[in-house]
Structures are given as C-alpha cells and as structure tokens.
Amino acid sequence: MKKVRFSALLTLAALVSLTAGCIGVPGPSLQWLSIPIPVSPYFQGAYEDMAFEKDRYSQVPLLPPITESIPAGLDEPSDDEVIRLLEKVKPNNGGVPFLETRYRNNMKITKELIADYADPPRFFPLVGPVQVHHVHYKCTVYYEQVIRVGWPIPYTIEKKDASEVIYIDKDHLHSVATPDQQTSI
C-alpha cells in the first residue's frame, strides 16, 4: 500500500512540476532549470570575441568578375582589426593583474600595402569558377608602453618609442565570367 501511495505521489509531483508555471498560472515551466548559473567573465568575453570576429572578419565575400586590370583591394584593415590581432599575437601582453600591468598609450597605426595580386581562375566546390584576390598589408603600431610592477617592490617602467609590426593577409573571391556572359557585357 505504501509503494502505491508513494508512486501515486511521485506521479502527481511530476505532473505538477511539468504543468505548473508561476504560482497560480497554468502552463509549462522550467522549475529548477530556470535558476541562473553564473558564467565566468573570461569565458563570456572569449565567446563574444569569437562571435564578433566570425561576424566581422571570417566571411569571404564573392565579388564581381575582374575586368581589364586587377582592381584595388578591399578596404585596408581597420584599427580595431589590427589591435585585436596584436593582442592575439602577444598573449597576456596586458600582464598579470596586481603583479604586472602593461599599458599602451598614444597609439598610432600606419598601414602599408605590400602586395596586391590575383591568382588565375580555378574551380572551388560549392562556389564555382573564381579567382582568389590576395592583398597583403604591413601594419606598424607605434605607442608609449607603461609597465607597472606591484610586487615585490612597486615600480614603473616607461618606454616612449615602442613599436610592433603585424602583417595582415586579406583574401577575397572574384567570380569568373563565362564566355556567354562576356559577350553580353
């Protein structure tokens, strides 16, 4: 008899938990699954950076065919892209909090076009016949570096003429006009 009561009570509790929403409001609810779980700012920031870079920089556009000469490359790298790549190349360049902290002040970024060329046409699966257009940039970042050490003896180092060089390669695709498309143009 106790087993029947217990199973009936368990079934009733399961039914109530699946159908009860807020108190007095019928409908589905997540019950204990609706309790917020804290997420580390490190993982949240890493996920946001990954989504930002995917949306902004990881997609390759398919541009119209190249006619006569190779057109100028796409826009030069943005300052945001250069700084993100600089931080990626030099991990932990910000130092360790309360032990050593690094700052970059008065940043100046120069961008120089190194190469701009297109490969001969070839076939890419899921895209079709295209030409790959390569653009290479040399980006130099000039800044004042300040390093503050907090332990064991606090002191500050200032370097007025620090610089870093980053090379950025941008590739994009140009569709290739078929012979019947060329005659109509």
PDB file of C-alpha atoms in Angstrom:
ATOM      1  CA  MET A   1       0.000   0.000   0.000  1.00  0.00           C
ATOM      2  CA  LYS A   2       2.875   2.379   0.856  1.00  0.00           C
ATOM      3  CA  LYS A   3       4.508   1.692  -2.514  1.00  0.00           C
ATOM      4  CA  VAL A   4       1.294   2.531  -4.370  1.00  0.00           C
ATOM      5  CA  ARG A   5       0.868   5.771  -2.397  1.00  0.00           C
ATOM      6  CA  PHE A   6       4.500   6.718  -2.951  1.00  0.00           C
ATOM      7  CA  SER A   7       4.302   6.079  -6.716  1.00  0.00           C
ATOM      8  CA  ALA A   8       0.990   7.978  -6.938  1.00  0.00           C
ATOM      9  CA  LEU A   9       2.506  10.897  -5.012  1.00  0.00           C
ATOM     10  CA  LEU A  10       5.617  10.830  -7.227  1.00  0.00           C
ATOM     11  CA  THR A  11       3.479  10.809 -10.382  1.00  0.00           C
ATOM     12  CA  LEU A  12       1.394  13.712  -9.048  1.00  0.00           C
ATOM     13  CA  ALA A  13       4.566  15.710  -8.223  1.00  0.00           C
ATOM     14  CA  ALA A  14       5.967  15.063 -11.719  1.00  0.00           C
ATOM     15  CA  LEU A  15       2.685  16.102 -13.326  1.00  0.00           C
ATOM     16  CA  VAL A  16       2.514  19.300 -11.265  1.00  0.00           C
ATOM     17  CA  SER A  17       6.134  20.200 -11.983  1.00  0.00           C
ATOM     18  CA  LEU A  18       5.644  19.748 -15.734  1.00  0.00           C
ATOM     19  CA  THR A  19       2.408  21.698 -15.991  1.00  0.00           C
ATOM     20  CA  ALA A  20       2.719  24.420 -13.346  1.00  0.00           C
ATOM     21  CA  GLY A  21       4.187  27.765 -14.333  1.00  0.00           C
ATOM     22  CA  CYS A  22       4.361  30.685 -11.954  1.00  0.00           C
ATOM     23  CA  ILE A  23       2.294  30.415  -8.820  1.00  0.00           C
ATOM     24  CA  GLY A  24      -1.334  30.329  -9.821  1.00  0.00           C
ATOM     25  CA  VAL A  25      -0.572  30.474 -13.569  1.00  0.00           C
ATOM     26  CA  PRO A  26      -1.097  27.242 -15.501  1.00  0.00           C
ATOM     27  CA  GLY A  27       1.380  26.261 -18.220  1.00  0.00           C
ATOM     28  CA  PRO A  28       4.862  24.850 -18.746  1.00  0.00           C
ATOM     29  CA  SER A  29       7.806  25.939 -16.603  1.00  0.00           C
ATOM     30  CA  LEU A  30      11.486  25.102 -16.313  1.00  0.00           C
ATOM     31  CA  GLN A  31      11.214  24.830 -12.498  1.00  0.00           C
ATOM     32  CA  TRP A  32      14.720  24.230 -11.114  1.00  0.00           C
ATOM     33  CA  LEU A  33      16.308  24.598 -14.561  1.00  0.00           C
ATOM     34  CA  SER A  34      15.338  28.283 -14.561  1.00  0.00           C
ATOM     35  CA  ILE A  35      17.868  29.082 -11.806  1.00  0.00           C
ATOM     36  CA  PRO A  36      20.596  31.287 -13.337  1.00  0.00           C
ATOM     37  CA  ILE A  37      24.057  29.755 -13.481  1.00  0.00           C
ATOM     38  CA  PRO A  38      26.971  32.176 -13.121  1.00  0.00           C
ATOM     39  CA  VAL A  39      29.398  32.293 -16.044  1.00  0.00           C
ATOM     40  CA  SER A  40      32.990  33.418 -15.714  1.00  0.00           C
ATOM     41  CA  PRO A  41      33.666  36.781 -17.425  1.00  0.00           C
ATOM     42  CA  TYR A  42      36.676  35.138 -19.113  1.00  0.00           C
ATOM     43  CA  PHE A  43      34.519  32.577 -20.938  1.00  0.00           C
ATOM     44  CA  GLN A  44      31.815  35.127 -21.710  1.00  0.00           C
ATOM     45  CA  GLY A  45      34.388  37.533 -23.178  1.00  0.00           C
ATOM     46  CA  ALA A  46      36.035  34.744 -25.191  1.00  0.00           C
ATOM     47  CA  TYR A  47      32.681  33.709 -26.644  1.00  0.00           C
ATOM     48  CA  GLU A  48      31.770  37.315 -27.505  1.00  0.00           C
ATOM     49  CA  ASP A  49      35.148  37.847 -29.200  1.00  0.00           C
ATOM     50  CA  MET A  50      34.726  34.636 -31.203  1.00  0.00           C
ATOM     51  CA  ALA A  51      31.243  35.666 -32.367  1.00  0.00           C
ATOM     52  CA  PHE A  52      32.414  39.218 -33.183  1.00  0.00           C
ATOM     53  CA  GLU A  53      35.364  38.016 -35.276  1.00  0.00           C
ATOM     54  CA  LYS A  54      33.223  35.456 -37.081  1.00  0.00           C
ATOM     55  CA  ASP A  55      30.590  38.051 -37.969  1.00  0.00           C
ATOM     56  CA  ARG A  56      33.055  40.754 -38.930  1.00  0.00           C
ATOM     57  CA  TYR A  57      36.213  39.166 -40.328  1.00  0.00           C
ATOM     58  CA  SER A  58      35.745  35.455 -41.109  1.00  0.00           C
ATOM     59  CA  GLN A  59      33.338  35.683 -44.009  1.00  0.00           C
ATOM     60  CA  VAL A  60      34.708  35.810 -47.539  1.00  0.00           C
ATOM     61  CA  PRO A  61      32.665  37.922 -49.984  1.00  0.00           C
ATOM     62  CA  LEU A  62      32.132  36.851 -53.604  1.00  0.00           C
ATOM     63  CA  LEU A  63      32.810  39.924 -55.735  1.00  0.00           C
ATOM     64  CA  PRO A  64      32.042  40.572 -59.425  1.00  0.00           C
ATOM     65  CA  PRO A  65      34.499  39.445 -62.135  1.00  0.00           C
ATOM     66  CA  ILE A  66      37.833  41.175 -62.678  1.00  0.00           C
ATOM     67  CA  THR A  67      37.894  43.168 -65.918  1.00  0.00           C
ATOM     68  CA  GLU A  68      40.942  44.674 -67.667  1.00  0.00           C
ATOM     69  CA  SER A  69      43.254  45.103 -64.652  1.00  0.00           C
ATOM     70  CA  ILE A  70      43.265  43.949 -61.056  1.00  0.00           C
ATOM     71  CA  PRO A  71      41.115  46.334 -59.017  1.00  0.00           C
ATOM     72  CA  ALA A  72      42.410  47.818 -55.810  1.00  0.00           C
ATOM     73  CA  GLY A  73      41.999  45.522 -52.822  1.00  0.00           C
ATOM     74  CA  LEU A  74      39.217  45.747 -50.322  1.00  0.00           C
ATOM     75  CA  ASP A  75      39.379  48.307 -47.570  1.00  0.00           C
ATOM     76  CA  GLU A  76      42.580  48.367 -45.609  1.00  0.00           C
ATOM     77  CA  PRO A  77      42.477  46.712 -42.176  1.00  0.00           C
ATOM     78  CA  SER A  78      40.649  48.719 -39.545  1.00  0.00           C
ATOM     79  CA  ASP A  79      42.399  49.891 -36.394  1.00  0.00           C
ATOM     80  CA  ASP A  80      40.166  47.528 -34.430  1.00  0.00           C
ATOM     81  CA  GLU A  81      41.321  44.553 -36.515  1.00  0.00           C
ATOM     82  CA  VAL A  82      45.000  45.492 -36.108  1.00  0.00           C
ATOM     83  CA  ILE A  83      44.706  45.850 -32.317  1.00  0.00           C
ATOM     84  CA  ARG A  84      42.792  42.557 -31.995  1.00  0.00           C
ATOM     85  CA  LEU A  85      45.478  40.752 -33.998  1.00  0.00           C
ATOM     86  CA  LEU A  86      48.211  42.402 -31.927  1.00  0.00           C
ATOM     87  CA  GLU A  87      46.593  41.114 -28.737  1.00  0.00           C
ATOM     88  CA  LYS A  88      46.215  37.657 -30.280  1.00  0.00           C
ATOM     89  CA  VAL A  89      49.873  37.504 -31.359  1.00  0.00           C
ATOM     90  CA  LYS A  90      51.162  38.629 -27.971  1.00  0.00           C
ATOM     91  CA  PRO A  91      49.005  36.779 -25.434  1.00  0.00           C
ATOM     92  CA  ASN A  92      49.000  38.065 -21.879  1.00  0.00           C
ATOM     93  CA  ASN A  93      50.599  41.279 -23.080  1.00  0.00           C
ATOM     94  CA  GLY A  94      48.438  43.099 -20.554  1.00  0.00           C
ATOM     95  CA  GLY A  95      50.437  41.475 -17.759  1.00  0.00           C
ATOM     96  CA  VAL A  96      49.146  39.803 -14.600  1.00  0.00           C
ATOM     97  CA  PRO A  97      46.753  41.936 -12.519  1.00  0.00           C
ATOM     98  CA  PHE A  98      48.277  43.281  -9.253  1.00  0.00           C
ATOM     99  CA  LEU A  99      51.636  41.753 -10.187  1.00  0.00           C
ATOM    100  CA  GLU A 100      52.494  43.378 -13.515  1.00  0.00           C
ATOM    101  CA  THR A 101      50.241  45.522 -15.673  1.00  0.00           C
ATOM    102  CA  ARG A 102      51.101  46.788 -19.165  1.00  0.00           C
ATOM    103  CA  TYR A 103      49.500  49.729 -20.928  1.00  0.00           C
ATOM    104  CA  ARG A 104      49.754  51.035 -24.487  1.00  0.00           C
ATOM    105  CA  ASN A 105      49.198  54.792 -24.647  1.00  0.00           C
ATOM    106  CA  ASN A 106      49.083  57.232 -27.584  1.00  0.00           C
ATOM    107  CA  MET A 107      48.799  54.544 -30.245  1.00  0.00           C
ATOM    108  CA  LYS A 108      49.464  55.419 -33.871  1.00  0.00           C
ATOM    109  CA  ILE A 109      48.883  52.807 -36.571  1.00  0.00           C
ATOM    110  CA  THR A 110      50.367  53.000 -40.064  1.00  0.00           C
ATOM    111  CA  LYS A 111      49.164  50.637 -42.796  1.00  0.00           C
ATOM    112  CA  GLU A 112      51.260  49.929 -45.873  1.00  0.00           C
ATOM    113  CA  LEU A 113      50.092  47.923 -48.886  1.00  0.00           C
ATOM    114  CA  ILE A 114      52.787  45.337 -49.681  1.00  0.00           C
ATOM    115  CA  ALA A 115      51.240  43.216 -52.430  1.00  0.00           C
ATOM    116  CA  ASP A 116      48.020  43.087 -54.429  1.00  0.00           C
ATOM    117  CA  TYR A 117      47.611  40.268 -56.953  1.00  0.00           C
ATOM    118  CA  ALA A 118      45.077  37.741 -58.255  1.00  0.00           C
ATOM    119  CA  ASP A 119      45.542  34.028 -58.939  1.00  0.00           C
ATOM    120  CA  PRO A 120      44.450  32.510 -62.259  1.00  0.00           C
ATOM    121  CA  PRO A 121      40.834  31.270 -62.359  1.00  0.00           C
ATOM    122  CA  ARG A 122      40.102  27.877 -60.798  1.00  0.00           C
ATOM    123  CA  PHE A 123      37.110  25.895 -59.592  1.00  0.00           C
ATOM    124  CA  PHE A 124      36.128  25.853 -55.928  1.00  0.00           C
ATOM    125  CA  PRO A 125      33.494  23.338 -54.774  1.00  0.00           C
ATOM    126  CA  LEU A 126      30.233  24.986 -53.625  1.00  0.00           C
ATOM    127  CA  VAL A 127      31.380  28.306 -55.147  1.00  0.00           C
ATOM    128  CA  GLY A 128      32.196  27.596 -58.796  1.00  0.00           C
ATOM    129  CA  PRO A 129      34.873  29.134 -61.014  1.00  0.00           C
ATOM    130  CA  VAL A 130      36.558  32.037 -59.192  1.00  0.00           C
ATOM    131  CA  GLN A 131      39.792  33.974 -58.892  1.00  0.00           C
ATOM    132  CA  VAL A 132      41.399  34.471 -55.490  1.00  0.00           C
ATOM    133  CA  HIS A 133      42.480  38.077 -54.960  1.00  0.00           C
ATOM    134  CA  HIS A 134      45.298  38.423 -52.399  1.00  0.00           C
ATOM    135  CA  VAL A 135      46.070  41.675 -50.596  1.00  0.00           C
ATOM    136  CA  HIS A 136      48.951  41.910 -48.083  1.00  0.00           C
ATOM    137  CA  TYR A 137      49.397  44.751 -45.595  1.00  0.00           C
ATOM    138  CA  LYS A 138      52.205  45.679 -43.222  1.00  0.00           C
ATOM    139  CA  CYS A 139      50.780  47.404 -40.150  1.00  0.00           C
ATOM    140  CA  THR A 140      53.131  49.140 -37.733  1.00  0.00           C
ATOM    141  CA  VAL A 141      51.816  50.138 -34.323  1.00  0.00           C
ATOM    142  CA  TYR A 142      53.727  52.916 -32.532  1.00  0.00           C
ATOM    143  CA  TYR A 143      52.890  53.534 -28.879  1.00  0.00           C
ATOM    144  CA  GLU A 144      54.175  54.522 -25.460  1.00  0.00           C
ATOM    145  CA  GLN A 145      54.451  51.477 -23.227  1.00  0.00           C
ATOM    146  CA  VAL A 146      53.970  51.755 -19.477  1.00  0.00           C
ATOM    147  CA  ILE A 147      54.715  48.727 -17.277  1.00  0.00           C
ATOM    148  CA  ARG A 148      53.670  48.884 -13.644  1.00  0.00           C
ATOM    149  CA  VAL A 149      55.042  46.209 -11.341  1.00  0.00           C
ATOM    150  CA  GLY A 150      53.299  45.884  -7.985  1.00  0.00           C
ATOM    151  CA  TRP A 151      55.258  43.145  -6.233  1.00  0.00           C
ATOM    152  CA  PRO A 152      57.727  42.658  -4.518  1.00  0.00           C
ATOM    153  CA  ILE A 153      58.848  46.278  -4.933  1.00  0.00           C
ATOM    154  CA  PRO A 154      56.447  48.594  -6.774  1.00  0.00           C
ATOM    155  CA  TYR A 155      57.974  50.473  -9.710  1.00  0.00           C
ATOM    156  CA  THR A 156      57.038  51.782 -13.175  1.00  0.00           C
ATOM    157  CA  ILE A 157      58.874  51.453 -16.488  1.00  0.00           C
ATOM    158  CA  GLU A 158      58.034  53.827 -19.341  1.00  0.00           C
ATOM    159  CA  LYS A 159      59.151  53.194 -22.903  1.00  0.00           C
ATOM    160  CA  LYS A 160      58.320  56.184 -25.115  1.00  0.00           C
ATOM    161  CA  ASP A 161      59.097  54.661 -28.526  1.00  0.00           C
ATOM    162  CA  ALA A 162      57.744  51.109 -28.508  1.00  0.00           C
ATOM    163  CA  SER A 163      56.530  49.579 -31.770  1.00  0.00           C
ATOM    164  CA  GLU A 164      55.147  46.323 -33.119  1.00  0.00           C
ATOM    165  CA  VAL A 165      54.780  45.142 -36.717  1.00  0.00           C
ATOM    166  CA  ILE A 166      51.914  42.928 -37.860  1.00  0.00           C
ATOM    167  CA  TYR A 167      51.402  41.509 -41.331  1.00  0.00           C
ATOM    168  CA  ILE A 168      47.784  41.040 -42.411  1.00  0.00           C
ATOM    169  CA  ASP A 169      46.766  38.982 -45.417  1.00  0.00           C
ATOM    170  CA  LYS A 170      43.283  39.522 -46.814  1.00  0.00           C
ATOM    171  CA  ASP A 171      41.891  37.212 -49.469  1.00  0.00           C
ATOM    172  CA  HIS A 172      38.601  37.519 -51.302  1.00  0.00           C
ATOM    173  CA  LEU A 173      36.985  35.842 -54.281  1.00  0.00           C
ATOM    174  CA  HIS A 174      36.021  37.255 -57.674  1.00  0.00           C
ATOM    175  CA  SER A 175      33.604  35.284 -59.803  1.00  0.00           C
ATOM    176  CA  VAL A 176      34.823  34.390 -63.294  1.00  0.00           C
ATOM    177  CA  ALA A 177      32.644  35.413 -66.213  1.00  0.00           C
ATOM    178  CA  THR A 178      31.777  32.504 -68.526  1.00  0.00           C
ATOM    179  CA  PRO A 179      32.200  33.053 -72.307  1.00  0.00           C
ATOM    180  CA  ASP A 180      28.467  33.681 -72.876  1.00  0.00           C
ATOM    181  CA  GLN A 181      28.447  36.256 -70.014  1.00  0.00           C
ATOM    182  CA  GLN A 182      31.458  38.045 -71.520  1.00  0.00           C
ATOM    183  CA  THR A 183      29.741  38.558 -74.866  1.00  0.00           C
ATOM    184  CA  SER A 184      26.693  40.139 -73.203  1.00  0.00           C
ATOM    185  CA  ILE A 185      28.823  42.641 -71.272  1.00  0.00           C
TER     186      ILE A 185
END
